[in-house]
């Protein structure tokens, strides 16, 4: 039988109609037979529960995982509106998918890592290929999670791919999907095993501007001071807008570039970019998605369209280099929401994504979403990224 | 120096870095704005693209339903509002009805909003009709009218735009969001961008709807034009008049079928014909008319003989009248010329023949003139005769009309209903009185039979009678029949009728009158009932009288026997029982008399509580009903015939008991009441006592309360209908009245009002009655009943008197005279009131008093209720003693004469 994959999408605003439209299209492309696994990404305008339940019904109860994004990506199509959904149905006797979930991850990310590892361990086998993680992007600190997770797994470490769930700048609630359920503050995890492999590529496309800055006070992933100034004061220099009311979009223009750790610098480049996912006006602090210590140097970085284009070409080149002459069974694509409509014109964006897709291969089932943070391994190290594209081609 | 240079260079570099840093910050700011503009531009482009696509779709359709759907779909998908409703104006009411909705994914919400109707008069719409382009309702609105529609539209914030002119917009477009989903949709705000976006959409949709309306009107106009053309073509083709259509330059364009038939020429043959070049027409002088017509003026062309063969066509010459009608375009230019021919060949030939005939007739006319004059004279005479006949006939008609009016006036003036039925018994006429008598209008009755107006049984009965009458075709009179008034009431009619026949003697039906005799019948029934009552009364009175006579003998003998028995004799007890039985028999006789004659009460001051309690307890004996009494402490006495009053109270108590077959309590109260002048009871003002008997029975419906005191009226299966009637009669005779208060299920209260008196009740009757007063002297007893005479004599002897008995008045007078003559006159005479076939007490006393004005005559009778018994003094009697009397009563009566100082003569 091999592996047959179908993808469908819909931008209809009625959750039931949209779910049916996308799921039926995916089933039609997949071909006969109940899917073995279903990926779903959708934006948050929908009643998420209705959406997921309807898709699951159409998929005859096949295991389902996914999350909400700022937009969706399929082959030849990107949509960053409040109402879009994409579905990938996979039927395979080569690949196996086991999905699990963990909830209530907000307060203790390390505990969440341990709990997830504990759930995952019994499912691991020698042919386990990778884990896909879809995590609530509003409450998550990746570093303690990863450390605890990998520590718990020990030598059974796996490459992690995925993204942080988004909610279209509302910053109120993101959703993770697990079978019939749409939930928040959790992790939806898929263990992919079997006869297969993944070739991936990651790139950001940001350049440092200005002089070096130093974090002078921080705790975990919270920054309080930059160069001895309250962080929000320091950031005001970079905008004429009111930070209190215009934070969402402005924060995208104020990315922080940290020196890349040595082991991954060669593959990744000079800077790791961090997006300030939240701020607290009362406490006068901002939050990023990994830990940072006081004394850490950084540069303000800006997104560069040319670098982004070049980075995507690099991704496709790397993927193709790894699997010369082979065609991926399907591709999962996690694109930072800071690289979507907030930077590119609609047509530019579409052409960019199409170009990537064509470079990787013609007619390959492709699905992805715009994230609040991307997860992908660099030089064997699992890492969280901002302002990147993480593309995982499954062979 | 090098160090200095380095320092200077460092300072310069630092300045450059700072400058660069500033530039970087500017760059970041500028880049941020650029991205923002880009996004806005994309959003606008998307919106315009959507509008462009919408416009393309709208241009493709003239389907209003599609346009409405596009409107709501664009508002939600294009403008990013959560929900949209398009409401279309109803042509008849002006109300706005939802015709397209989008964004309602809950079935209930969808159907609820889909059925939404906004009345044109809704106050919140008035700004739109006054010229505003839109209404806006935000979540914090203070406008209650706008807020009310949040619920109806299922939007927590919304715009309503009008589509079309303010005076009567042809549609309203509502767009908005629910609070729950608002973050994912375009905000309802008056920002320039939002207003511009909605304005663009509304403009596009409005223009599309206007285009639709225009196109619909255009379509209708075209359809009308098409119909007109078809109609004209049909008219042209089917016209019986020959018609040709020419171009303005004279070429023939079209001919119709009538033209073909008239001339016998095929249309193809005249393809090259040009009327303006027709030499034949020129030769006949017709061309100027033709030219005038072609110049644009409608023209009548005089009859002309046209021969087609002269113009090169086959066909017969025809005389034709022609008419030219130029058809002009709107700009006044001549479009076509229609030429119509009317074939007048036959007419011209006929006129020619007529002319020839006329000439021949004119020649013959001279001879005929004389004959005509003669005939004219004859006709004149006949005419005079006819005129006379007409005058007479008119008089007769007038007389007939007057007669008819008289009859009609009479019919309408009479209180009877005049009718006519045909030989099938169906009403063919009914005078207006039917409305008064039966409640139907005359036209309601026509077509019905008399039996349709009767109850079914009556209809059957009367139909049987009428069949026999109709078979005999004889008049009939006073046929009583029961009919039903329109309101359901029974109406008794007395019908009389006579048959009528047509001129050939065939039976055609009956004419007659119906008289309403309902009231008369009621009166007759009442009379019959009264007569019946009277006869029963007479019978009862006679029985009571005889009964009292018998009882007098029985009671007197028992009493004497008890006296004569030695003390302790066992027979005394038996006699006492017999005496009690005779006392009850005596009561029965009294009741009979009361019922029978209702005579004037023989009154005495009566102790009401004692009498009432006794009468009620008598009725309650052996029943499951208990009596509770409440008498006012200061209750006054009444002047009453105790036996009658007792009977009245007894009847009321019996009535109460019968109203409570399952048992219960009756409450009897007696209180003093002062009635003022004009009181509602209709009684004279004064002091009364009210005796009320209240039961817990089923009650009396209001409609029956008026009749409850009528004789023979009863609601009980075994009731005589006399109890309450007698009670009413007794109370009335005592100068009082009786009322009822009742409601179904709440029991009844009967209240008897009797005039009271302040005098104390005299000593206990029982004590007085028991006293036996002995006397002496001679007493004459007159009674036709021997047993009565005997026992009276025995009793008087026991009292110490000497007694002589006689059988009637004659003997009494003779005995009295003899005693006077003998010097041993009677001290008193006890006479019976009635003596069959002899002189009774009334005549006797008159004669005795004539003889001896001092005669002391006591009247005694079984007719205790006879007026003479109550007004005995007026007739000359000194005392009265009703039968049956006891020893003490007899002694009291005689003693009464003594007490008034008229000692019994020894």
Short mmCIF file of C-alpha atoms in Angstrom, two decimals, chain B residues 262-642:
data_model
loop_
_atom_site.label_atom_id
_atom_site.label_comp_id
_atom_site.label_asym_id
_atom_site.label_seq_id
_atom_site.Cartn_x
_atom_site.Cartn_y
_atom_site.Cartn_z
CA UNK B 262 -61.10 41.52 -51.57
CA UNK B 263 -58.97 41.84 -54.64
CA UNK B 264 -58.10 38.22 -55.26
CA UNK B 265 -54.42 39.18 -55.63
CA UNK B 266 -51.46 37.38 -54.03
CA UNK B 267 -49.19 39.62 -51.92
CA UNK B 268 -46.14 38.73 -54.01
CA UNK B 269 -47.81 40.19 -57.07
CA UNK B 270 -47.78 43.70 -55.62
CA UNK B 271 -44.20 43.62 -54.42
CA UNK B 272 -43.20 46.32 -56.91
CA UNK B 273 -46.41 48.30 -56.73
CA UNK B 274 -46.12 51.95 -55.74
CA UNK B 275 -49.33 53.69 -54.94
CA UNK B 276 -47.94 57.12 -55.66
CA UNK B 277 -47.43 56.05 -59.25
CA UNK B 278 -50.86 54.46 -59.71
CA UNK B 279 -52.25 56.03 -62.90
CA UNK B 280 -55.74 54.72 -62.34
CA UNK B 281 -55.96 56.61 -59.07
CA UNK B 282 -54.62 59.72 -60.75
CA UNK B 283 -57.11 59.35 -63.52
CA UNK B 284 -59.99 59.03 -61.07
CA UNK B 285 -58.86 62.13 -59.19
CA UNK B 286 -57.93 60.21 -56.06
CA UNK B 287 -54.22 60.95 -56.03
CA UNK B 288 -54.52 64.28 -54.15
CA UNK B 289 -56.13 62.40 -51.29
CA UNK B 290 -53.35 59.82 -51.38
CA UNK B 291 -50.68 62.49 -51.35
CA UNK B 292 -52.37 64.27 -48.49
CA UNK B 293 -52.33 61.05 -46.49
CA UNK B 294 -48.69 60.46 -47.28
CA UNK B 295 -48.00 63.99 -46.13
CA UNK B 296 -49.09 62.95 -42.66
CA UNK B 297 -52.80 63.65 -42.44
CA UNK B 298 -55.49 61.03 -41.91
CA UNK B 299 -57.71 61.11 -44.98
CA UNK B 300 -61.08 59.67 -45.96
CA UNK B 301 -61.18 58.90 -49.66
CA UNK B 302 -64.61 58.95 -51.33
CA UNK B 303 -65.92 55.76 -52.90
CA UNK B 304 -64.24 54.92 -56.13
CA UNK B 305 -64.57 52.02 -58.56
CA UNK B 306 -61.12 50.53 -58.75
CA UNK B 307 -60.31 48.01 -61.40
CA UNK B 308 -57.07 46.17 -60.70
CA UNK B 309 -56.85 44.93 -64.23
CA UNK B 310 -56.21 48.48 -65.33
CA UNK B 311 -53.11 48.47 -63.17
CA UNK B 312 -51.99 45.11 -64.47
CA UNK B 313 -53.35 42.80 -61.80
CA UNK B 314 -55.90 40.06 -62.02
CA UNK B 315 -59.10 40.63 -60.07
CA UNK B 316 -62.58 42.11 -60.33
CA UNK B 317 -63.35 45.81 -60.14
CA UNK B 318 -64.73 46.85 -56.77
CA UNK B 319 -66.27 49.97 -55.37
CA UNK B 320 -64.18 50.88 -52.34
CA UNK B 321 -64.21 53.51 -49.66
CA UNK B 322 -60.66 54.06 -48.43
CA UNK B 323 -59.08 55.60 -45.39
CA UNK B 324 -55.46 56.57 -45.04
CA UNK B 325 -53.83 56.63 -41.65
CA UNK B 326 -50.21 57.74 -41.43
CA UNK B 327 -48.28 56.05 -38.55
CA UNK B 328 -45.78 58.47 -37.03
CA UNK B 329 -42.72 57.84 -34.92
CA UNK B 330 -42.17 59.71 -31.65
CA UNK B 331 -40.18 62.38 -33.49
CA UNK B 332 -43.16 63.07 -35.73
CA UNK B 333 -41.66 61.48 -38.82
CA UNK B 334 -43.95 59.29 -40.84
CA UNK B 335 -43.07 55.70 -40.21
CA UNK B 336 -45.67 53.87 -42.25
CA UNK B 337 -48.92 54.58 -44.03
CA UNK B 338 -51.89 52.31 -43.50
CA UNK B 339 -54.51 52.20 -46.22
CA UNK B 340 -57.82 50.58 -45.42
CA UNK B 341 -60.43 49.70 -48.03
CA UNK B 342 -64.03 49.13 -47.32
CA UNK B 343 -65.77 47.20 -50.04
CA UNK B 344 -68.94 49.17 -50.81
CA UNK B 345 -69.76 47.50 -54.11
CA UNK B 346 -72.94 45.94 -52.76
CA UNK B 347 -73.92 49.17 -51.11
CA UNK B 348 -73.33 51.22 -54.27
CA UNK B 349 -75.28 48.67 -56.30
CA UNK B 350 -78.09 48.75 -53.75
CA UNK B 351 -78.13 52.53 -53.76
CA UNK B 352 -78.36 52.51 -57.51
CA UNK B 353 -81.22 50.03 -57.37
CA UNK B 354 -82.90 52.09 -54.68
CA UNK B 355 -82.60 55.18 -56.71
CA UNK B 356 -84.24 53.42 -59.60
CA UNK B 357 -87.03 52.14 -57.34
CA UNK B 358 -87.54 55.51 -55.82
CA UNK B 359 -88.13 56.99 -59.21
CA UNK B 360 -90.69 54.29 -59.98
CA UNK B 361 -92.40 54.86 -56.65
CA UNK B 362 -92.60 58.57 -57.12
CA UNK B 363 -94.59 57.87 -60.22
CA UNK B 364 -96.95 55.53 -58.35
CA UNK B 365 -97.23 57.89 -55.39
CA UNK B 366 -99.80 60.19 -56.94
CA UNK B 367 -102.49 57.39 -57.11
CA UNK B 368 -101.78 56.15 -53.73
CA UNK B 369 -102.21 59.44 -51.93
CA UNK B 370 -106.01 59.30 -51.84
CA UNK B 371 -105.99 55.77 -50.49
CA UNK B 372 -103.59 56.82 -47.85
CA UNK B 373 -105.82 59.69 -46.75
CA UNK B 374 -108.76 57.29 -46.32
CA UNK B 375 -106.72 54.84 -44.45
CA UNK B 376 -105.39 57.65 -42.26
CA UNK B 377 -108.86 58.66 -41.26
CA UNK B 378 -109.77 55.05 -40.41
CA UNK B 379 -106.68 54.75 -38.36
CA UNK B 380 -107.50 58.01 -36.58
CA UNK B 381 -110.83 56.67 -35.49
CA UNK B 382 -109.37 53.40 -34.35
CA UNK B 383 -106.80 55.41 -32.53
CA UNK B 384 -109.43 57.34 -30.60
CA UNK B 385 -111.07 54.11 -29.51
CA UNK B 386 -107.75 52.76 -28.40
CA UNK B 387 -106.93 55.96 -26.52
CA UNK B 388 -110.19 55.67 -24.60
CA UNK B 389 -109.40 52.10 -23.79
CA UNK B 390 -106.00 53.11 -22.59
CA UNK B 391 -107.50 55.79 -20.31
CA UNK B 392 -109.91 53.29 -18.82
CA UNK B 393 -107.24 50.70 -18.38
CA UNK B 394 -105.05 53.26 -16.68
CA UNK B 395 -107.88 54.14 -14.30
CA UNK B 396 -108.41 50.50 -13.58
CA UNK B 397 -104.70 50.08 -12.96
CA UNK B 398 -104.69 53.06 -10.62
CA UNK B 399 -107.67 51.65 -8.80
CA UNK B 400 -105.91 48.32 -8.63
CA UNK B 401 -102.76 49.96 -7.31
CA UNK B 402 -104.79 51.89 -4.70
CA UNK B 403 -106.51 48.70 -3.71
CA UNK B 404 -103.22 46.89 -3.47
CA UNK B 405 -101.82 49.68 -1.32
CA UNK B 406 -104.85 49.53 0.95
CA UNK B 407 -104.41 45.82 1.34
CA UNK B 408 -100.70 46.19 1.90
CA UNK B 409 -101.31 48.91 4.50
CA UNK B 410 -103.83 46.72 6.22
CA UNK B 411 -101.54 43.74 6.14
CA UNK B 412 -98.70 45.77 7.55
CA UNK B 413 -100.91 47.50 10.12
CA UNK B 414 -102.38 44.33 11.55
CA UNK B 415 -100.60 42.67 14.41
CA UNK B 416 -101.09 39.31 12.73
CA UNK B 417 -98.68 37.80 10.29
CA UNK B 418 -100.11 37.48 6.81
CA UNK B 419 -98.63 34.83 4.59
CA UNK B 420 -98.94 32.89 1.38
CA UNK B 421 -97.68 29.40 0.66
CA UNK B 422 -97.61 27.62 -2.68
CA UNK B 423 -99.15 24.23 -3.28
CA UNK B 424 -96.04 22.61 -1.81
CA UNK B 425 -96.50 24.54 1.43
CA UNK B 426 -93.52 26.80 0.77
CA UNK B 427 -93.82 30.43 1.84
CA UNK B 428 -94.05 32.74 -1.14
CA UNK B 429 -95.03 35.80 0.87
CA UNK B 430 -94.63 36.86 4.49
CA UNK B 431 -95.74 40.20 5.89
CA UNK B 432 -93.29 42.20 8.03
CA UNK B 433 -95.09 41.10 11.22
CA UNK B 434 -93.27 37.78 11.03
CA UNK B 435 -90.26 39.66 12.31
CA UNK B 436 -92.12 40.78 15.44
CA UNK B 437 -93.75 37.40 16.06
CA UNK B 438 -90.96 34.95 15.20
CA UNK B 439 -87.88 37.18 14.96
CA UNK B 440 -87.22 36.32 11.30
CA UNK B 441 -87.20 38.86 8.49
CA UNK B 442 -89.74 38.10 5.75
CA UNK B 443 -86.94 37.20 3.32
CA UNK B 444 -85.63 34.66 5.86
CA UNK B 445 -88.96 32.86 5.77
CA UNK B 446 -89.43 32.76 2.01
CA UNK B 447 -88.49 29.34 0.67
CA UNK B 448 -89.20 27.68 4.00
CA UNK B 449 -92.32 25.76 4.97
CA UNK B 450 -94.33 26.49 8.13
CA UNK B 451 -93.04 23.21 9.53
CA UNK B 452 -89.44 24.40 9.27
CA UNK B 453 -90.29 26.92 11.97
CA UNK B 454 -91.74 24.35 14.40
CA UNK B 455 -90.15 21.92 16.84
CA UNK B 456 -89.83 18.56 15.13
CA UNK B 457 -92.70 16.81 16.96
CA UNK B 458 -95.01 19.73 16.43
CA UNK B 459 -94.00 19.93 12.78
CA UNK B 460 -94.95 16.29 12.36
CA UNK B 461 -98.29 16.81 14.07
CA UNK B 462 -99.23 19.95 12.18
CA UNK B 463 -97.96 18.60 8.84
CA UNK B 464 -100.35 15.66 9.25
CA UNK B 465 -103.26 18.03 9.84
CA UNK B 466 -102.22 20.31 7.03
CA UNK B 467 -101.92 17.42 4.56
CA UNK B 468 -105.57 16.59 5.12
CA UNK B 469 -106.57 20.24 4.78
CA UNK B 470 -104.54 20.72 1.62
CA UNK B 471 -105.98 17.52 0.13
CA UNK B 472 -109.45 18.90 0.60
CA UNK B 473 -108.39 22.36 -0.62
CA UNK B 474 -110.76 23.82 1.96
CA UNK B 475 -110.32 26.88 4.17
CA UNK B 476 -109.25 26.24 7.73
CA UNK B 477 -109.38 28.31 10.90
CA UNK B 478 -107.77 28.61 14.29
CA UNK B 479 -105.28 25.82 13.84
CA UNK B 480 -103.10 26.12 16.91
CA UNK B 481 -99.49 25.30 16.44
CA UNK B 482 -96.25 25.77 18.29
CA UNK B 483 -93.41 27.60 16.55
CA UNK B 484 -89.88 28.46 17.55
CA UNK B 485 -88.85 32.09 17.74
CA UNK B 486 -85.44 32.84 16.23
CA UNK B 487 -84.21 33.23 19.80
CA UNK B 488 -85.44 29.73 20.64
CA UNK B 489 -88.58 30.76 22.57
CA UNK B 490 -91.80 28.86 21.96
CA UNK B 491 -94.48 30.88 20.21
CA UNK B 492 -98.03 29.58 19.89
CA UNK B 493 -99.73 30.67 16.71
CA UNK B 494 -103.32 30.43 15.66
CA UNK B 495 -103.40 29.87 11.93
CA UNK B 496 -106.24 30.43 9.53
CA UNK B 497 -106.03 30.15 5.78
CA UNK B 498 -107.94 29.97 2.54
CA UNK B 499 -106.90 28.18 -0.63
CA UNK B 500 -106.33 30.15 -3.83
CA UNK B 501 -106.45 29.06 -7.44
CA UNK B 502 -105.21 30.30 -10.78
CA UNK B 503 -107.41 31.48 -13.63
CA UNK B 504 -107.79 27.89 -14.79
CA UNK B 505 -108.98 26.77 -11.38
CA UNK B 506 -105.78 24.99 -10.48
CA UNK B 507 -104.96 24.91 -6.78
CA UNK B 508 -101.99 27.22 -6.20
CA UNK B 509 -101.65 27.28 -2.44
CA UNK B 510 -102.99 28.97 0.68
CA UNK B 511 -103.13 32.51 1.95
CA UNK B 512 -103.81 33.24 5.54
CA UNK B 513 -102.82 34.78 8.80
CA UNK B 514 -101.02 33.67 11.89
CA UNK B 515 -101.94 35.20 15.21
CA UNK B 516 -99.63 35.08 18.19
CA UNK B 517 -101.75 33.59 20.98
CA UNK B 518 -98.89 32.74 23.28
CA UNK B 519 -99.97 35.24 25.95
CA UNK B 520 -103.62 34.27 25.58
CA UNK B 521 -102.76 30.62 26.01
CA UNK B 522 -100.74 31.41 29.06
CA UNK B 523 -103.63 33.37 30.51
CA UNK B 524 -105.99 30.50 29.73
CA UNK B 525 -103.68 28.07 31.39
CA UNK B 526 -103.44 30.33 34.42
CA UNK B 527 -107.21 30.56 34.55
CA UNK B 528 -107.57 26.83 34.26
CA UNK B 529 -105.02 26.38 36.98
CA UNK B 530 -106.84 28.88 39.21
CA UNK B 531 -110.13 27.20 38.56
CA UNK B 532 -108.60 23.89 39.34
CA UNK B 533 -107.18 25.30 42.52
CA UNK B 534 -110.50 26.74 43.50
CA UNK B 535 -112.34 23.50 42.90
CA UNK B 536 -109.74 21.60 44.86
CA UNK B 537 -110.09 24.21 47.56
CA UNK B 538 -113.82 23.84 47.70
CA UNK B 539 -113.45 20.12 47.91
CA UNK B 540 -110.83 20.42 50.62
CA UNK B 541 -112.96 22.91 52.51
CA UNK B 542 -115.94 20.61 52.45
CA UNK B 543 -113.85 17.72 53.61
CA UNK B 544 -112.32 19.81 56.38
CA UNK B 545 -115.72 20.95 57.52
CA UNK B 546 -117.03 17.42 57.70
CA UNK B 547 -113.82 16.34 59.28
CA UNK B 548 -114.09 18.99 61.95
CA UNK B 549 -117.64 17.98 62.72
CA UNK B 550 -116.57 14.38 63.09
CA UNK B 551 -113.57 15.41 65.15
CA UNK B 552 -115.76 17.52 67.39
CA UNK B 553 -117.70 14.40 68.24
CA UNK B 554 -114.60 12.29 68.63
CA UNK B 555 -112.58 14.77 70.66
CA UNK B 556 -115.54 15.72 72.85
CA UNK B 557 -116.42 12.15 73.62
CA UNK B 558 -112.83 11.22 74.35
CA UNK B 559 -112.46 14.15 76.64
CA UNK B 560 -115.69 13.33 78.45
CA UNK B 561 -114.76 9.67 78.63
CA UNK B 562 -111.47 10.60 80.26
CA UNK B 563 -113.33 12.76 82.74
CA UNK B 564 -115.84 10.09 83.54
CA UNK B 565 -113.27 7.36 84.01
CA UNK B 566 -112.33 6.58 87.55
CA UNK B 567 -108.83 7.75 88.43
CA UNK B 568 -106.17 5.17 87.51
CA UNK B 569 -108.28 3.49 84.89
CA UNK B 570 -106.09 1.90 82.21
CA UNK B 571 -108.35 3.20 79.49
CA UNK B 572 -107.31 6.77 80.35
CA UNK B 573 -103.91 6.31 78.73
CA UNK B 574 -105.45 4.88 75.56
CA UNK B 575 -107.88 7.78 75.47
CA UNK B 576 -105.02 10.23 75.87
CA UNK B 577 -103.35 8.69 72.80
CA UNK B 578 -106.61 8.86 70.90
CA UNK B 579 -106.94 12.50 71.93
CA UNK B 580 -103.47 13.27 70.60
CA UNK B 581 -104.32 11.52 67.33
CA UNK B 582 -107.46 13.52 67.04
CA UNK B 583 -105.45 16.69 67.72
CA UNK B 584 -103.20 15.82 64.77
CA UNK B 585 -106.29 15.12 62.68
CA UNK B 586 -107.53 18.50 63.76
CA UNK B 587 -104.27 20.11 62.55
CA UNK B 588 -104.64 18.34 59.23
CA UNK B 589 -108.14 19.64 58.84
CA UNK B 590 -106.88 23.14 59.62
CA UNK B 591 -104.21 22.86 56.96
CA UNK B 592 -106.74 21.70 54.48
CA UNK B 593 -108.84 24.70 55.22
CA UNK B 594 -105.95 27.11 54.97
CA UNK B 595 -105.02 25.70 51.63
CA UNK B 596 -108.59 25.58 50.47
CA UNK B 597 -109.87 29.00 51.20
CA UNK B 598 -106.97 30.97 52.48
CA UNK B 599 -109.33 32.65 54.77
CA UNK B 600 -108.52 35.64 56.85
CA UNK B 601 -106.37 34.68 59.76
CA UNK B 602 -107.86 34.50 63.18
CA UNK B 603 -105.07 36.36 64.88
CA UNK B 604 -103.76 36.63 68.36
CA UNK B 605 -100.57 38.00 69.82
CA UNK B 606 -98.11 35.26 69.12
CA UNK B 607 -94.85 34.24 70.70
CA UNK B 608 -92.71 33.78 67.61
CA UNK B 609 -89.77 31.77 69.06
CA UNK B 610 -92.13 29.24 70.59
CA UNK B 611 -94.17 28.89 67.42
CA UNK B 612 -91.20 28.79 65.08
CA UNK B 613 -89.27 26.25 67.10
CA UNK B 614 -92.31 23.97 67.33
CA UNK B 615 -93.11 24.25 63.62
CA UNK B 616 -89.55 23.62 62.53
CA UNK B 617 -88.97 20.70 64.88
CA UNK B 618 -92.12 19.10 63.51
CA UNK B 619 -90.61 19.22 60.04
CA UNK B 620 -87.19 17.94 61.15
CA UNK B 621 -88.54 14.92 62.92
CA UNK B 622 -87.15 11.69 61.39
CA UNK B 623 -84.72 13.53 59.09
CA UNK B 624 -80.93 13.90 59.11
CA UNK B 625 -81.29 17.65 59.37
CA UNK B 626 -80.60 19.58 62.53
CA UNK B 627 -82.07 22.98 63.39
CA UNK B 628 -80.05 25.78 64.95
CA UNK B 629 -82.00 28.71 66.36
CA UNK B 630 -81.04 32.26 67.06
CA UNK B 631 -83.74 34.64 68.23
CA UNK B 632 -83.16 38.25 69.21
CA UNK B 633 -83.54 38.72 72.92
CA UNK B 634 -85.81 41.72 72.45
CA UNK B 635 -87.79 40.03 69.72
CA UNK B 636 -91.24 41.56 69.46
CA UNK B 637 -94.42 39.57 69.13
CA UNK B 638 -96.58 39.36 66.05
CA UNK B 639 -100.30 39.39 65.55
CA UNK B 640 -100.81 36.12 63.79
CA UNK B 641 -103.07 33.22 63.18
CA UNK B 642 -100.92 30.75 64.97
#
